[in-house]
Short mmCIF file of C-alpha atoms and ligand atoms in Angstrom, two decimals:
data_model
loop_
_atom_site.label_atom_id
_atom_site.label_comp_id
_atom_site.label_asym_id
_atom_site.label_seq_id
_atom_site.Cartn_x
_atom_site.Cartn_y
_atom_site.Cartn_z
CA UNK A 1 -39.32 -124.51 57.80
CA UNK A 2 -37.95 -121.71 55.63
CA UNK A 3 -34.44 -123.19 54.08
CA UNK A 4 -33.61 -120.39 52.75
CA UNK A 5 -32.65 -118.52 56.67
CA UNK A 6 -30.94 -121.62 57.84
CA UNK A 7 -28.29 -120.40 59.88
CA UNK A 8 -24.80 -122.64 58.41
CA UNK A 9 -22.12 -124.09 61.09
CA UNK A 10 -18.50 -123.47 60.81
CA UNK A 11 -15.73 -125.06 62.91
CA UNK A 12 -12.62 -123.21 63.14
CA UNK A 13 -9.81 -124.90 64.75
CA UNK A 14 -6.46 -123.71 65.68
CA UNK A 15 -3.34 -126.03 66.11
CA UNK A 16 -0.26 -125.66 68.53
CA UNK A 17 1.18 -121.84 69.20
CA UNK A 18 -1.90 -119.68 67.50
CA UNK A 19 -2.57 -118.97 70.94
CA UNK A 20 0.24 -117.08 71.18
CA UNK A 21 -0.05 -115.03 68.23
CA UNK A 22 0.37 -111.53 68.87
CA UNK A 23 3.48 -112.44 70.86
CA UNK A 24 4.89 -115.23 68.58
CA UNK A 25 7.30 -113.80 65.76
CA UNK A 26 5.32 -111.15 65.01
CA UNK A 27 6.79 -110.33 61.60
CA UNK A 28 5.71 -113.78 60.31
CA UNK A 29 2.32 -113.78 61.93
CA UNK A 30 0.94 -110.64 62.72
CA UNK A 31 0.00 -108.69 65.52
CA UNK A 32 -3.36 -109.58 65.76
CA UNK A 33 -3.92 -112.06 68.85
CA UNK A 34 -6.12 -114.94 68.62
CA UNK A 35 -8.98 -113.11 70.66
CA UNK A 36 -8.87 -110.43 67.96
CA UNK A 37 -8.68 -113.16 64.82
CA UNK A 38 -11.25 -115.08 66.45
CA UNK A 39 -13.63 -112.23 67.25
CA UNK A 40 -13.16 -111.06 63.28
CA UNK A 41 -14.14 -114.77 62.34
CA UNK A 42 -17.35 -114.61 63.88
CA UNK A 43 -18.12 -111.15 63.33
CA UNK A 44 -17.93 -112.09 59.07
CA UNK A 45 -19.26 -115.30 59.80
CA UNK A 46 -22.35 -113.53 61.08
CA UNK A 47 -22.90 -111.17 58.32
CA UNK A 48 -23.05 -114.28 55.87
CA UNK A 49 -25.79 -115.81 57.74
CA UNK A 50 -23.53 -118.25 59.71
CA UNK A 51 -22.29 -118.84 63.03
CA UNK A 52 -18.58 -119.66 63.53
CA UNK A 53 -17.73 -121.89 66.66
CA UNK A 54 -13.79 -121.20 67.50
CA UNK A 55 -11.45 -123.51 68.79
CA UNK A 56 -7.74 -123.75 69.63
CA UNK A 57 -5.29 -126.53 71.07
CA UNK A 58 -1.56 -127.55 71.13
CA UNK A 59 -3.00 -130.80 71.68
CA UNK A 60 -2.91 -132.81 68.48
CA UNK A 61 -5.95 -135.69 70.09
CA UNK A 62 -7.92 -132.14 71.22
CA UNK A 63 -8.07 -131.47 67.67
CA UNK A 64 -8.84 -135.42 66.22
CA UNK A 65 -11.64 -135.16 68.91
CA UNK A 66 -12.57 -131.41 67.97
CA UNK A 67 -12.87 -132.61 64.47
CA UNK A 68 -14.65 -135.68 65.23
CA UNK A 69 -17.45 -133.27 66.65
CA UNK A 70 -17.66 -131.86 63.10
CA UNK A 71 -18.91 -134.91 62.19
CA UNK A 72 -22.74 -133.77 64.06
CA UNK A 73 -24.23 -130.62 62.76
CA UNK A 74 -21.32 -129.00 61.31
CA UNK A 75 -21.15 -127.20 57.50
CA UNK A 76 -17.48 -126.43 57.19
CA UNK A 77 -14.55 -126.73 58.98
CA UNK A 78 -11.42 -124.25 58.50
CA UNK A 79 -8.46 -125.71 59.78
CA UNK A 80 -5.02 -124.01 60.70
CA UNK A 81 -3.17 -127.27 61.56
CA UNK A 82 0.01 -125.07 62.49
CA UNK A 83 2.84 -127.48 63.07
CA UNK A 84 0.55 -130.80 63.10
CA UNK A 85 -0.12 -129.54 59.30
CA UNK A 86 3.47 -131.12 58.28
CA UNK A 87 3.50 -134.15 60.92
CA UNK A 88 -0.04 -135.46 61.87
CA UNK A 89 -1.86 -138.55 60.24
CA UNK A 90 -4.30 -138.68 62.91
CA UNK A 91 -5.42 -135.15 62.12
CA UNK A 92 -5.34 -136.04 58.47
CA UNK A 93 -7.19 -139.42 59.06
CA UNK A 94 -10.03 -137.68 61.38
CA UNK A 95 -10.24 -134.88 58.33
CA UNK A 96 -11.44 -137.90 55.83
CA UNK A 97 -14.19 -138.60 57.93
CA UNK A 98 -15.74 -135.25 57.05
CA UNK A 99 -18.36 -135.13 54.16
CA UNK A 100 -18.53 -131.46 54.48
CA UNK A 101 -16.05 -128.04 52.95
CA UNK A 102 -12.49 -128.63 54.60
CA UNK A 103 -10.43 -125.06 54.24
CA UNK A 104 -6.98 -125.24 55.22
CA UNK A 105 -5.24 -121.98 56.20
CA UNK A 106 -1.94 -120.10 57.12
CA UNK A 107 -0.87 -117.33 58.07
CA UNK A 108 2.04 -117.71 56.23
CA UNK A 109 2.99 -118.66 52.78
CA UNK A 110 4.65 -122.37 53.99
CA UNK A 111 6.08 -122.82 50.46
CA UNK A 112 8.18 -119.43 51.13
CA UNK A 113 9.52 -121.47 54.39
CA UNK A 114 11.98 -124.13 55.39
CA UNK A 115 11.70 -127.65 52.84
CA UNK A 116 9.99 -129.24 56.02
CA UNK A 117 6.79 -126.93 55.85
CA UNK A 118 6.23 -127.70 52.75
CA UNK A 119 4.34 -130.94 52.89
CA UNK A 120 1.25 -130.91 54.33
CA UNK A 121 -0.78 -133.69 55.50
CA UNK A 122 -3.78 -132.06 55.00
CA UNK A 123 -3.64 -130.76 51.51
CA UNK A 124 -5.07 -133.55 49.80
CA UNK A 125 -8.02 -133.63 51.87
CA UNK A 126 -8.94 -130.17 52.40
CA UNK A 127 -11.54 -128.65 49.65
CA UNK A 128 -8.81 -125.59 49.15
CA UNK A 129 -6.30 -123.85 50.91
CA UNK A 130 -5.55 -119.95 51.64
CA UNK A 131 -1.61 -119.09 52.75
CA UNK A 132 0.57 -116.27 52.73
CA UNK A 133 -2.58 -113.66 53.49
CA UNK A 134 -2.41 -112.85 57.59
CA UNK A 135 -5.19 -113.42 59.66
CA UNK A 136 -7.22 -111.73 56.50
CA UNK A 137 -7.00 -115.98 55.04
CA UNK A 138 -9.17 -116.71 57.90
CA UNK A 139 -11.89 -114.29 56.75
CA UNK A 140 -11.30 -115.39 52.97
CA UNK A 141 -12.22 -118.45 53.61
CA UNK A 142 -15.25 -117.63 55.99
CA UNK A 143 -16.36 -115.96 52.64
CA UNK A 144 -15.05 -118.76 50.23
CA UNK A 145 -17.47 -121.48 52.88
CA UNK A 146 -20.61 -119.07 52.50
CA UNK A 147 -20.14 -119.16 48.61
CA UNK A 148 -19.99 -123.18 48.63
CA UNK A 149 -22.59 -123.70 50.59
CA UNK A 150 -24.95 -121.43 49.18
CA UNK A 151 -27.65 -122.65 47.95
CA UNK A 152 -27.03 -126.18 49.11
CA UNK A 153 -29.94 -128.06 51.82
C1 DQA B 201 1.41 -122.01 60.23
C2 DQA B 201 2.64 -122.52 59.48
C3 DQA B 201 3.24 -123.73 60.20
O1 DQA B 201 4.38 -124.19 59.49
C4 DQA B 201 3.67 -123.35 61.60
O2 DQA B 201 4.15 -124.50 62.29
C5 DQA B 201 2.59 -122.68 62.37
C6 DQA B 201 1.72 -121.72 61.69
C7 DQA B 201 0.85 -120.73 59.62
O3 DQA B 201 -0.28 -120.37 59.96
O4 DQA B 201 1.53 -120.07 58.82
O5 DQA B 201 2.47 -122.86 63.58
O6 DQA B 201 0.39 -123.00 60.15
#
């Protein structure tokens, strides 16, 4: 088997709202809608050699059970928490089960936000973090995954 042209997994998983985005306050998120962000994930994704599997749920045990899947076969996961980032231990406690590159991202720069968006849940687990960029985090990060796990087997 040639290594080398192994095609790398990434999950991306969207918390509560993102599916709304386009519609939903617009001058904090964007106008980009999900379809658009999602179809810009893959589109990078593929011309770094990997394939990006999307996901999206205002259901925080969709996500524990979306991220227990990451456990088979999965690289990297980038994870936009939304508001589960600043309330969920479940989400955080299914995150340390991952061996793999955790990004977390948002759209917006949290620390620029009300006191309660500050804390994260996540932060301590993830690998790194992107906020404050737009949907463009979601492609750093795509980028920032196919520079970890390069040359990695
Ligand atoms: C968000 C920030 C969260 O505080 C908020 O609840 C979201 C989106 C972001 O991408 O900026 O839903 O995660």
């Amino acid at each position: 088997m040639n290594t080398e042209s192994k095609i790398r997994k990434i999950l991306v998983i969207h918390g509560p709202n993102l599916n709304m985005l386009g519609r939903r306050e617009p001058s904090l998120y964007g106008s980009a809608t999900l379809e658009e962000i999602d179809s810009e994930i893959k589109e990078t994704s593929h011309k770094l050699a990997m394939a990006a599997h999307t996901f999206q749920s205002n259901y925080e045990g969709e996500i524990v059970e979306k991220i227990q899947e990451a456990l088979e076969g999965y690289d990297a996961v980038i994870i936009n928490p939304a508001a589960y980032t600043h309330t969920s231990v479940a989400i955080r406690d299914a995150l340390l089960m991952l061996d793999i590159p955790i990004i977390e991202v948002h759209l917006s720069n949290i620390y620029k936000r009300e006191p309660f968006r500050h804390r994260s849940f996540v932060a301590d687990v993830a690998t790194a973090r992107v906020a404050g960029f737009g949907k463009e985090g979601y492609l750093m990060a795509v980028e920032a995954v196919a520079n970890m796990l390069r040359g990695k087997d």
